[in-house]
Short mmCIF file of C-alpha atoms and ligand atoms in Angstrom, two decimals:
data_model
loop_
_atom_site.label_atom_id
_atom_site.label_comp_id
_atom_site.label_asym_id
_atom_site.label_seq_id
_atom_site.Cartn_x
_atom_site.Cartn_y
_atom_site.Cartn_z
CA MET A 105 -6.08 -3.53 -72.10
CA GLY A 106 -3.15 -5.76 -71.90
CA MET A 107 -2.77 -9.80 -71.94
CA THR A 108 -1.70 -11.87 -68.82
CA MET A 109 0.86 -14.83 -69.98
CA THR A 110 -2.30 -17.68 -69.80
CA GLN A 111 -4.36 -15.49 -72.03
CA LYS A 112 -1.91 -14.86 -74.67
CA ILE A 113 -1.30 -18.67 -74.49
CA LEU A 114 -4.74 -19.73 -75.04
CA ALA A 115 -5.52 -16.70 -77.30
CA ARG A 116 -2.69 -18.57 -79.45
CA ALA A 117 -3.89 -21.89 -78.91
CA ALA A 118 -7.54 -20.87 -80.09
CA GLY A 119 -6.26 -18.67 -83.15
CA LEU A 120 -7.27 -15.52 -81.71
CA ASP A 121 -5.37 -12.23 -81.10
CA ARG A 122 -6.27 -11.48 -78.25
CA VAL A 123 -9.33 -13.07 -75.46
CA GLU A 124 -10.83 -11.64 -72.39
CA ALA A 125 -10.96 -13.21 -69.01
CA GLY A 126 -14.22 -14.81 -68.75
CA ALA A 127 -14.70 -15.65 -72.52
CA LEU A 128 -15.00 -19.75 -73.47
CA ILE A 129 -12.46 -20.69 -76.03
CA GLU A 130 -11.74 -23.58 -77.85
CA GLY A 131 -7.95 -24.07 -77.87
CA ARG A 132 -5.43 -26.12 -79.52
CA LEU A 133 -3.38 -29.23 -77.31
CA ASP A 134 0.17 -29.29 -77.22
CA LEU A 135 -0.05 -32.41 -75.11
CA VAL A 136 -2.91 -34.81 -73.23
CA LEU A 137 -1.74 -36.82 -70.03
CA GLY A 138 -3.35 -39.40 -68.14
CA ASN A 139 -1.98 -41.98 -65.52
CA ASP A 140 -3.07 -45.35 -64.69
CA ILE A 141 -6.08 -44.31 -62.36
CA THR A 142 -7.35 -42.05 -64.92
CA ALA A 143 -6.63 -43.01 -68.06
CA PRO A 144 -8.88 -45.87 -67.93
CA VAL A 145 -11.81 -44.03 -67.51
CA ALA A 146 -10.47 -41.65 -70.35
CA ILE A 147 -10.26 -45.00 -72.60
CA ARG A 148 -13.28 -46.29 -71.23
CA GLU A 149 -15.28 -43.01 -72.56
CA PHE A 150 -12.93 -42.82 -75.97
CA GLU A 151 -14.33 -46.47 -76.69
CA LYS A 152 -17.84 -45.80 -75.68
CA ALA A 153 -17.81 -42.85 -77.92
CA GLY A 154 -17.19 -45.44 -80.67
CA LEU A 155 -13.68 -43.41 -81.13
CA HIS A 156 -11.05 -45.43 -82.95
CA GLN A 157 -8.06 -42.88 -83.84
CA VAL A 158 -6.44 -40.41 -81.55
CA PHE A 159 -5.59 -36.91 -83.06
CA ASP A 160 -1.58 -37.21 -82.59
CA ARG A 161 -0.09 -40.27 -81.00
CA GLU A 162 3.11 -38.26 -80.24
CA ARG A 163 1.06 -36.06 -78.40
CA ILE A 164 -0.34 -37.84 -75.55
CA ALA A 165 1.68 -39.43 -72.71
CA ILE A 166 0.44 -42.31 -70.23
CA VAL A 167 2.16 -42.51 -67.10
CA LEU A 168 1.62 -45.28 -64.74
CA ASP A 169 2.15 -43.91 -61.68
CA HIS A 170 0.28 -43.75 -58.89
CA SER A 171 -0.23 -47.46 -57.89
CA THR A 172 3.19 -48.90 -59.45
CA PRO A 173 4.84 -51.13 -59.50
CA CYS A 174 0.86 -52.23 -58.85
CA LYS A 175 -0.05 -52.95 -55.24
CA ASP A 176 -3.00 -55.14 -55.78
CA ILE A 177 -5.22 -56.88 -58.41
CA LYS A 178 -7.25 -53.59 -59.48
CA SER A 179 -4.30 -51.67 -59.74
CA ALA A 180 -2.95 -54.28 -62.00
CA GLN A 181 -6.03 -54.47 -64.34
CA LEU A 182 -5.98 -50.65 -64.40
CA CYS A 183 -2.44 -50.41 -65.81
CA ALA A 184 -3.35 -53.43 -68.29
CA VAL A 185 -6.15 -51.11 -69.76
CA CYS A 186 -3.40 -48.51 -70.30
CA ARG A 187 -1.18 -51.06 -71.66
CA ASP A 188 -3.11 -52.40 -74.33
CA PHE A 189 -4.92 -48.81 -75.33
CA ALA A 190 -1.11 -47.55 -75.73
CA LYS A 191 0.04 -50.74 -77.95
CA ALA A 192 -3.13 -50.30 -80.48
CA HIS A 193 -2.37 -46.61 -80.53
CA GLN A 194 1.60 -46.86 -80.84
CA ILE A 195 1.73 -43.95 -78.10
CA THR A 196 5.23 -42.65 -78.00
CA HIS A 197 5.30 -41.52 -74.57
CA PHE A 198 3.74 -44.33 -72.50
CA TYR A 199 5.77 -44.82 -69.76
CA ASP A 200 5.70 -48.41 -67.32
CA VAL A 201 7.26 -49.42 -64.80
CA GLY A 202 10.99 -49.31 -64.89
CA GLU A 203 10.83 -46.64 -67.11
CA MET A 204 7.67 -44.09 -65.49
CA GLY A 205 8.39 -41.58 -62.82
CA VAL A 206 5.66 -38.94 -60.85
CA GLU A 207 4.10 -37.71 -63.93
CA HIS A 208 4.94 -34.01 -63.18
CA ALA A 209 8.40 -34.58 -62.78
CA LEU A 210 8.59 -36.81 -65.45
CA LEU A 211 7.12 -34.86 -68.30
CA PRO A 212 9.23 -31.76 -67.62
CA GLU A 213 12.57 -34.44 -67.91
CA LYS A 214 11.94 -36.05 -70.74
CA GLY A 215 11.13 -32.33 -72.49
CA LEU A 216 7.68 -32.93 -73.34
CA ALA A 217 6.52 -29.16 -71.69
CA ALA A 218 7.51 -26.02 -73.13
CA PRO A 219 6.92 -22.43 -73.10
CA GLY A 220 4.23 -21.29 -74.40
CA GLU A 221 2.16 -24.64 -75.10
CA VAL A 222 -1.12 -25.66 -73.44
CA ILE A 223 -1.09 -29.43 -71.56
CA ILE A 224 -4.18 -30.66 -69.91
CA GLY A 225 -3.84 -33.86 -68.03
CA ALA A 226 -6.31 -36.06 -66.20
CA ASP A 227 -4.76 -35.20 -62.64
CA SER A 228 -4.79 -31.54 -60.55
CA HIS A 229 -0.99 -30.87 -60.27
CA THR A 230 -0.70 -30.79 -64.11
CA CYS A 231 -0.41 -27.06 -63.13
CA THR A 232 3.27 -27.95 -62.65
CA TYR A 233 4.41 -27.53 -65.86
CA GLY A 234 3.79 -23.58 -65.57
CA ALA A 235 7.27 -23.40 -63.78
CA LEU A 236 8.42 -23.67 -67.62
CA GLY A 237 5.88 -20.96 -68.96
CA ALA A 238 3.40 -23.33 -70.35
CA PHE A 239 -0.40 -23.35 -69.76
CA SER A 240 -1.20 -26.59 -68.01
CA THR A 241 -4.24 -27.41 -66.15
CA GLY A 242 -6.10 -30.52 -64.37
CA VAL A 243 -8.90 -31.67 -66.36
CA GLY A 244 -12.04 -34.59 -65.87
CA SER A 245 -11.34 -38.25 -67.89
CA THR A 246 -13.85 -37.43 -69.94
CA ASP A 247 -12.17 -34.11 -71.35
CA MET A 248 -9.12 -36.44 -71.38
CA ALA A 249 -11.22 -38.44 -73.98
CA ALA A 250 -12.06 -35.56 -75.90
CA GLY A 251 -8.88 -34.17 -76.15
CA MET A 252 -7.05 -37.58 -77.18
CA ALA A 253 -9.65 -37.58 -79.80
CA THR A 254 -9.12 -34.18 -81.37
CA GLY A 255 -6.60 -32.48 -79.93
CA LEU A 256 -8.92 -29.64 -78.47
CA ALA A 257 -10.40 -28.51 -75.34
CA TRP A 258 -12.39 -25.95 -74.44
CA PHE A 259 -11.44 -23.26 -71.45
CA ARG A 260 -13.08 -20.48 -69.86
CA VAL A 261 -10.46 -17.78 -69.88
CA PRO A 262 -8.97 -17.11 -66.53
CA THR A 263 -8.66 -14.00 -64.57
CA ALA A 264 -5.31 -13.56 -62.47
CA ILE A 265 -3.52 -12.63 -59.60
CA GLN A 266 0.09 -11.34 -59.88
CA VAL A 267 2.38 -12.62 -57.42
CA LYS A 268 5.37 -10.25 -57.00
CA LEU A 269 8.49 -11.77 -55.51
CA THR A 270 11.51 -9.80 -54.61
CA GLY A 271 14.57 -10.91 -52.43
CA ALA A 272 16.03 -14.08 -51.93
CA LEU A 273 14.99 -17.34 -50.00
CA GLY A 274 17.64 -17.38 -46.90
CA PRO A 275 18.86 -20.60 -45.59
CA TYR A 276 16.62 -23.95 -45.44
CA VAL A 277 13.82 -22.11 -46.94
CA SER A 278 12.46 -23.38 -50.44
CA GLY A 279 9.90 -22.81 -52.94
CA LYS A 280 7.55 -25.13 -50.71
CA ASP A 281 7.78 -22.95 -48.14
CA LEU A 282 6.95 -19.94 -50.34
CA ILE A 283 3.88 -21.95 -51.57
CA LEU A 284 2.60 -22.68 -48.42
CA HIS A 285 2.86 -19.22 -47.01
CA LEU A 286 1.04 -17.88 -50.36
CA ILE A 287 -2.04 -20.85 -49.75
CA GLY A 288 -1.38 -19.81 -46.25
CA ARG A 289 -2.46 -15.86 -47.20
CA ILE A 290 -4.87 -16.54 -49.53
CA GLY A 291 -6.64 -19.61 -48.72
CA VAL A 292 -7.83 -23.18 -50.52
CA ASP A 293 -10.16 -21.09 -52.71
CA GLY A 294 -7.75 -17.68 -53.25
CA ALA A 295 -6.66 -18.08 -56.28
CA LEU A 296 -10.46 -19.68 -57.48
CA TYR A 297 -10.70 -20.54 -61.34
CA GLN A 298 -7.76 -17.73 -61.39
CA SER A 299 -4.13 -17.79 -62.96
CA LEU A 300 -1.44 -17.35 -60.52
CA GLU A 301 1.24 -15.31 -62.24
CA PHE A 302 4.23 -14.94 -60.98
CA CYS A 303 6.83 -12.17 -61.62
CA GLY A 304 9.23 -10.03 -59.67
CA ASP A 305 13.32 -9.81 -59.74
CA GLY A 306 13.18 -12.60 -56.93
CA ILE A 307 12.05 -15.18 -59.62
CA ALA A 308 15.89 -14.95 -60.26
CA SER A 309 16.91 -16.86 -57.48
CA LEU A 310 14.64 -19.62 -57.65
CA GLU A 311 16.17 -22.63 -59.19
CA MET A 312 13.71 -24.82 -61.69
CA ASP A 313 12.86 -27.40 -59.07
CA ASP A 314 11.55 -24.77 -57.06
CA ARG A 315 9.24 -23.09 -59.77
CA PHE A 316 8.00 -26.79 -59.80
CA THR A 317 7.10 -27.35 -56.43
CA ILE A 318 5.50 -23.65 -56.81
CA CYS A 319 3.31 -24.15 -59.77
CA ASN A 320 2.32 -28.12 -58.51
CA MET A 321 0.52 -26.32 -55.73
CA ALA A 322 -1.26 -23.90 -57.38
CA ILE A 323 -4.29 -26.07 -57.63
CA GLU A 324 -3.91 -26.06 -53.78
CA ALA A 325 -5.27 -22.36 -53.75
CA GLY A 326 -7.78 -23.14 -56.31
CA ALA A 327 -5.86 -21.69 -59.31
CA LYS A 328 -6.70 -22.81 -62.96
CA ASN A 329 -2.72 -22.38 -62.98
CA GLY A 330 0.43 -21.45 -61.98
CA ILE A 331 2.85 -19.60 -64.30
CA PHE A 332 6.34 -18.24 -64.18
CA PRO A 333 8.10 -16.16 -67.15
CA VAL A 334 10.59 -17.96 -69.22
CA ASP A 335 13.87 -16.46 -68.15
CA GLU A 336 17.83 -17.83 -68.02
CA ARG A 337 17.07 -20.39 -65.98
CA THR A 338 14.63 -21.60 -67.88
CA LEU A 339 16.33 -21.95 -71.37
CA ASP A 340 19.42 -23.73 -69.56
CA TYR A 341 16.65 -26.34 -68.36
CA LEU A 342 15.43 -27.05 -71.87
CA LYS A 343 18.56 -27.34 -73.34
CA GLY A 344 18.92 -30.90 -74.38
CA ARG A 345 15.23 -31.98 -73.54
CA VAL A 346 13.32 -29.55 -76.01
CA GLU A 347 14.27 -30.01 -79.76
CA ARG A 348 10.69 -28.26 -81.36
CA PRO A 349 10.60 -24.78 -81.51
CA TYR A 350 8.62 -22.93 -78.71
CA THR A 351 7.65 -19.48 -78.09
CA PRO A 352 7.40 -18.18 -74.62
CA VAL A 353 5.21 -15.08 -73.54
CA GLU A 354 5.60 -12.33 -71.44
CA ALA A 355 2.79 -10.73 -69.80
CA ASP A 356 1.75 -6.91 -71.25
CA PRO A 357 2.84 -4.56 -69.08
CA ASP A 358 -1.46 -3.46 -68.94
CA ALA A 359 -2.38 -6.54 -68.11
CA VAL A 360 -4.90 -6.59 -65.67
CA TYR A 361 -5.07 -8.57 -62.70
CA THR A 362 -8.05 -9.11 -60.13
CA GLN A 363 -4.93 -8.98 -57.21
CA VAL A 364 -1.71 -8.14 -56.58
CA ILE A 365 -0.01 -9.80 -53.61
CA GLU A 366 3.89 -9.42 -52.93
CA ILE A 367 6.21 -11.59 -50.96
CA ASP A 368 10.07 -10.79 -49.85
CA LEU A 369 11.49 -14.53 -50.26
CA SER A 370 14.42 -12.83 -47.81
CA LYS A 371 11.27 -12.65 -45.12
CA LEU A 372 9.93 -16.57 -45.27
CA ARG A 373 10.12 -18.97 -42.67
CA PRO A 374 10.19 -23.00 -43.00
CA THR A 375 6.83 -22.99 -43.52
CA VAL A 376 4.42 -26.11 -42.56
CA ALA A 377 0.29 -26.68 -43.13
CA LEU A 378 -0.70 -28.62 -39.87
CA PRO A 379 -3.96 -31.04 -41.06
CA HIS A 380 -6.40 -30.82 -42.97
CA LEU A 381 -5.74 -28.15 -45.36
CA PRO A 382 -2.91 -26.86 -47.30
CA SER A 383 -4.56 -23.15 -46.15
CA ASN A 384 -3.58 -24.53 -42.16
CA THR A 385 0.14 -22.70 -42.48
CA ARG A 386 2.25 -22.16 -39.10
CA THR A 387 6.02 -21.41 -39.68
CA VAL A 388 7.85 -24.15 -38.47
CA ASP A 389 8.70 -22.88 -34.89
CA GLU A 390 5.31 -22.08 -34.44
CA ALA A 391 4.46 -25.99 -35.00
CA ALA A 392 7.86 -27.74 -33.52
CA GLY A 393 7.39 -30.10 -31.59
CA LYS A 394 4.40 -32.03 -32.49
CA PRO A 395 4.97 -35.89 -32.46
CA ILE A 396 5.55 -37.77 -35.97
CA GLN A 397 5.51 -41.38 -36.68
CA GLN A 398 6.12 -41.19 -40.46
CA VAL A 399 8.33 -38.75 -42.73
CA VAL A 400 7.89 -38.87 -46.50
CA ILE A 401 10.23 -37.14 -48.99
CA GLY A 402 9.25 -37.61 -52.61
CA SER A 403 6.51 -36.84 -54.69
CA CYS A 404 5.27 -34.70 -57.40
CA THR A 405 6.20 -31.38 -55.70
CA ASN A 406 9.36 -32.29 -53.62
CA GLY A 407 10.71 -35.67 -55.18
CA ARG A 408 13.37 -33.73 -57.28
CA LEU A 409 17.25 -33.80 -57.02
CA LYS A 410 16.98 -30.54 -55.10
CA ASP A 411 14.75 -32.06 -52.96
CA LEU A 412 16.83 -35.00 -52.07
CA ARG A 413 19.91 -33.15 -52.02
CA GLU A 414 18.45 -31.31 -49.20
CA ALA A 415 17.27 -34.05 -47.30
CA ALA A 416 20.33 -35.52 -47.86
CA ALA A 417 22.43 -32.59 -45.99
CA ILE A 418 20.45 -32.51 -43.00
CA LEU A 419 20.54 -36.35 -42.66
CA ARG A 420 23.98 -37.63 -43.81
CA GLY A 421 25.90 -39.34 -41.00
CA LYS A 422 22.90 -38.61 -38.51
CA LYS A 423 20.19 -41.86 -37.93
CA VAL A 424 16.37 -41.26 -38.10
CA ALA A 425 14.80 -41.81 -34.85
CA ASP A 426 13.78 -44.46 -32.79
CA GLY A 427 10.30 -45.20 -33.50
CA VAL A 428 10.24 -42.93 -36.72
CA ARG A 429 9.55 -44.22 -40.54
CA CYS A 430 11.41 -42.09 -42.58
CA ILE A 431 10.84 -42.97 -46.96
CA VAL A 432 11.97 -41.17 -49.85
CA ILE A 433 11.18 -41.70 -53.08
CA PRO A 434 12.71 -40.39 -56.39
CA ALA A 435 10.32 -39.30 -58.48
CA THR A 436 12.05 -40.57 -61.64
CA GLN A 437 14.65 -42.76 -62.58
CA GLN A 438 16.49 -40.47 -63.70
CA ILE A 439 17.29 -38.18 -60.72
CA TYR A 440 17.25 -41.62 -58.48
CA LEU A 441 20.31 -42.83 -61.10
CA ASP A 442 21.39 -38.59 -59.80
CA ALA A 443 21.13 -39.15 -56.22
CA MET A 444 22.94 -42.19 -56.38
CA ALA A 445 25.63 -41.21 -58.61
CA GLU A 446 25.93 -37.76 -55.54
CA GLY A 447 25.58 -40.68 -52.52
CA LEU A 448 22.45 -39.32 -51.44
CA ILE A 449 20.90 -42.56 -52.09
CA ALA A 450 23.79 -44.43 -49.36
CA ASP A 451 22.98 -41.12 -46.83
CA PHE A 452 19.38 -42.28 -47.00
CA ILE A 453 20.01 -46.08 -46.32
CA GLN A 454 22.64 -45.53 -43.80
CA ALA A 455 20.53 -42.95 -42.31
CA GLY A 456 18.22 -45.86 -42.16
CA VAL A 457 15.72 -44.48 -44.72
CA ALA A 458 13.64 -46.42 -46.91
CA VAL A 459 14.19 -45.85 -50.19
CA SER A 460 11.79 -46.72 -52.90
CA THR A 461 11.17 -46.63 -56.95
CA PRO A 462 9.59 -44.04 -58.20
CA THR A 463 5.76 -44.40 -56.99
CA CYS A 464 2.89 -41.70 -56.30
CA GLY A 465 2.36 -44.73 -53.68
CA PRO A 466 2.06 -42.76 -49.76
CA CYS A 467 0.90 -39.52 -51.31
CA LEU A 468 -2.85 -40.78 -52.03
CA GLY A 469 -2.39 -43.20 -49.74
CA GLY A 470 -2.05 -45.77 -52.30
CA HIS A 471 0.88 -47.79 -50.70
CA MET A 472 4.73 -47.87 -49.75
CA GLY A 473 3.75 -46.15 -46.57
CA VAL A 474 -0.30 -45.95 -45.72
CA LEU A 475 -0.39 -44.58 -42.13
CA SER A 476 -1.85 -46.55 -39.33
CA ASP A 477 -5.11 -45.02 -37.19
CA ASN A 478 -4.18 -42.04 -35.20
CA GLU A 479 -0.68 -41.93 -36.84
CA TRP A 480 0.61 -38.49 -37.75
CA ALA A 481 3.34 -38.14 -40.87
CA ILE A 482 5.09 -35.08 -42.15
CA THR A 483 5.65 -35.22 -45.51
CA THR A 484 6.88 -33.23 -48.72
CA THR A 485 3.37 -34.37 -51.30
CA ASN A 486 0.67 -31.45 -51.72
CA ARG A 487 -2.19 -32.98 -49.99
CA ASN A 488 -3.31 -32.81 -46.45
CA PHE A 489 -6.94 -33.62 -46.33
CA VAL A 490 -8.71 -36.05 -44.23
CA GLY A 491 -7.76 -39.60 -44.79
CA ARG A 492 -5.22 -38.76 -47.64
CA MET A 493 -2.63 -40.79 -46.72
CA GLY A 494 -4.33 -43.49 -44.50
CA PRO A 495 -7.56 -44.04 -41.88
CA THR A 496 -9.80 -40.53 -41.78
CA SER A 497 -8.38 -40.75 -38.32
CA SER A 498 -4.41 -40.22 -39.30
CA MET A 499 -2.73 -36.60 -39.93
CA VAL A 500 -0.70 -34.94 -41.99
CA ILE A 501 1.73 -32.27 -41.82
CA LEU A 502 2.84 -30.61 -45.28
CA ALA A 503 6.51 -29.31 -45.25
CA SER A 504 9.39 -29.08 -46.90
CA PRO A 505 12.11 -31.82 -47.36
CA ALA A 506 14.74 -29.78 -44.81
CA VAL A 507 11.84 -29.67 -42.50
CA ALA A 508 10.62 -33.35 -43.17
CA ALA A 509 14.16 -34.74 -42.84
CA ALA A 510 14.94 -32.52 -39.52
CA SER A 511 11.77 -34.17 -38.40
CA ALA A 512 12.87 -37.40 -39.25
CA LEU A 513 16.51 -37.10 -37.20
CA THR A 514 14.00 -36.20 -33.70
CA GLY A 515 10.57 -37.60 -34.12
CA VAL A 516 8.89 -34.07 -33.64
CA VAL A 517 8.41 -31.14 -35.96
CA THR A 518 11.84 -29.74 -36.07
CA ASP A 519 13.29 -26.91 -37.35
CA PRO A 520 16.40 -27.31 -39.98
CA ALA A 521 18.29 -24.84 -38.82
CA THR A 522 18.35 -26.40 -35.59
CA ILE A 523 19.96 -29.62 -36.14
FE1 SF4 B 84 -0.96 -36.95 -57.45
FE2 SF4 B 84 0.52 -37.43 -55.44
FE3 SF4 B 84 1.14 -38.45 -57.94
FE4 SF4 B 84 1.52 -36.25 -57.30
S1 SF4 B 84 2.89 -37.92 -56.14
S2 SF4 B 84 0.60 -36.63 -58.87
S3 SF4 B 84 -0.28 -35.20 -55.98
S4 SF4 B 84 -0.98 -38.86 -56.39
#
């Protein structure tokens, strides 16, 4: 019986020839990640356990992205804990204000994730790096602490769902629509503790930014990880970013899947998720006309250059509707620079958009766009749970950058094809 991509990576990390789904293994870690909310908890655990040394200062990343530039005294104190630890342990990949970006956009950009690697992060959207053919998954802060000390973590080897993609995406349809469609089909627990393994000739048409978005939201279907095979596009992306050797894996032809889901990309429509679950999906036509007060385009899901290009193409030369606040947040400093060089930032500002320095900010109701009572937002983020961006009476609709931008122009949920 063959192994899936994830099983092969975990077997290698555990020093085994093969692993079976359900087995408990201890694997070597290539990278351990934390942010300004989770790293302080891990640091406290690390110190409480009397640990004095990290396993490898090159293999730990701490990114101050959630509440930075610090929004209040508490967030400033949490960041100070991270700074002190990073300095004491000479953590190579420590990203503070001015250098940081939203972690799951920043790490691939900096070449800190590569095919076949095992990455844990004290953040549920660590699954993003599966777009590069890595096994990456979110863990708790205690696991992060243990990982920082030992370079090891235990895993239960997951079963897998195979998602077979055919065709190519149509106009105004992106990776976000694909993943929302998939979550709508299988539910928020449809892939519980399983790998979502993508395959099929449709993959070739997906840009890397689409693949990052898709893997980013694997956790919203309950998946342990999402993963793409490595192809020419992946190798192109890695060129000039990753100098160390890496070894991609392929699923065995006789790998076992609990389920095979087929998606013809050419049949997908722009898709949104209504409150309060990412699985509460509708095509944009079904949701069209719903009034919104705020639009957010950014986050680890959709704050990359392709996302900003798609949004700018719709907003260029037009004005955000009266009564709508539109916020665009490039996910990293490099994306911000690239967007500026392409004139996208000017497009946004001229359209009446507020452009922010990279931060998670409004995605988790932190700052830079918290909602008020009974307000509705359409956002390119990944969660629309009760109270995610403001009080429990506020409502969040998840959408692609194209749908979000089109809605900013009209003040209601809008199909970008109609703009
Ligand atoms: Fe989490 Fe949102 Fe930040 Fe992504 S952008 S890491 S989902 S808070």
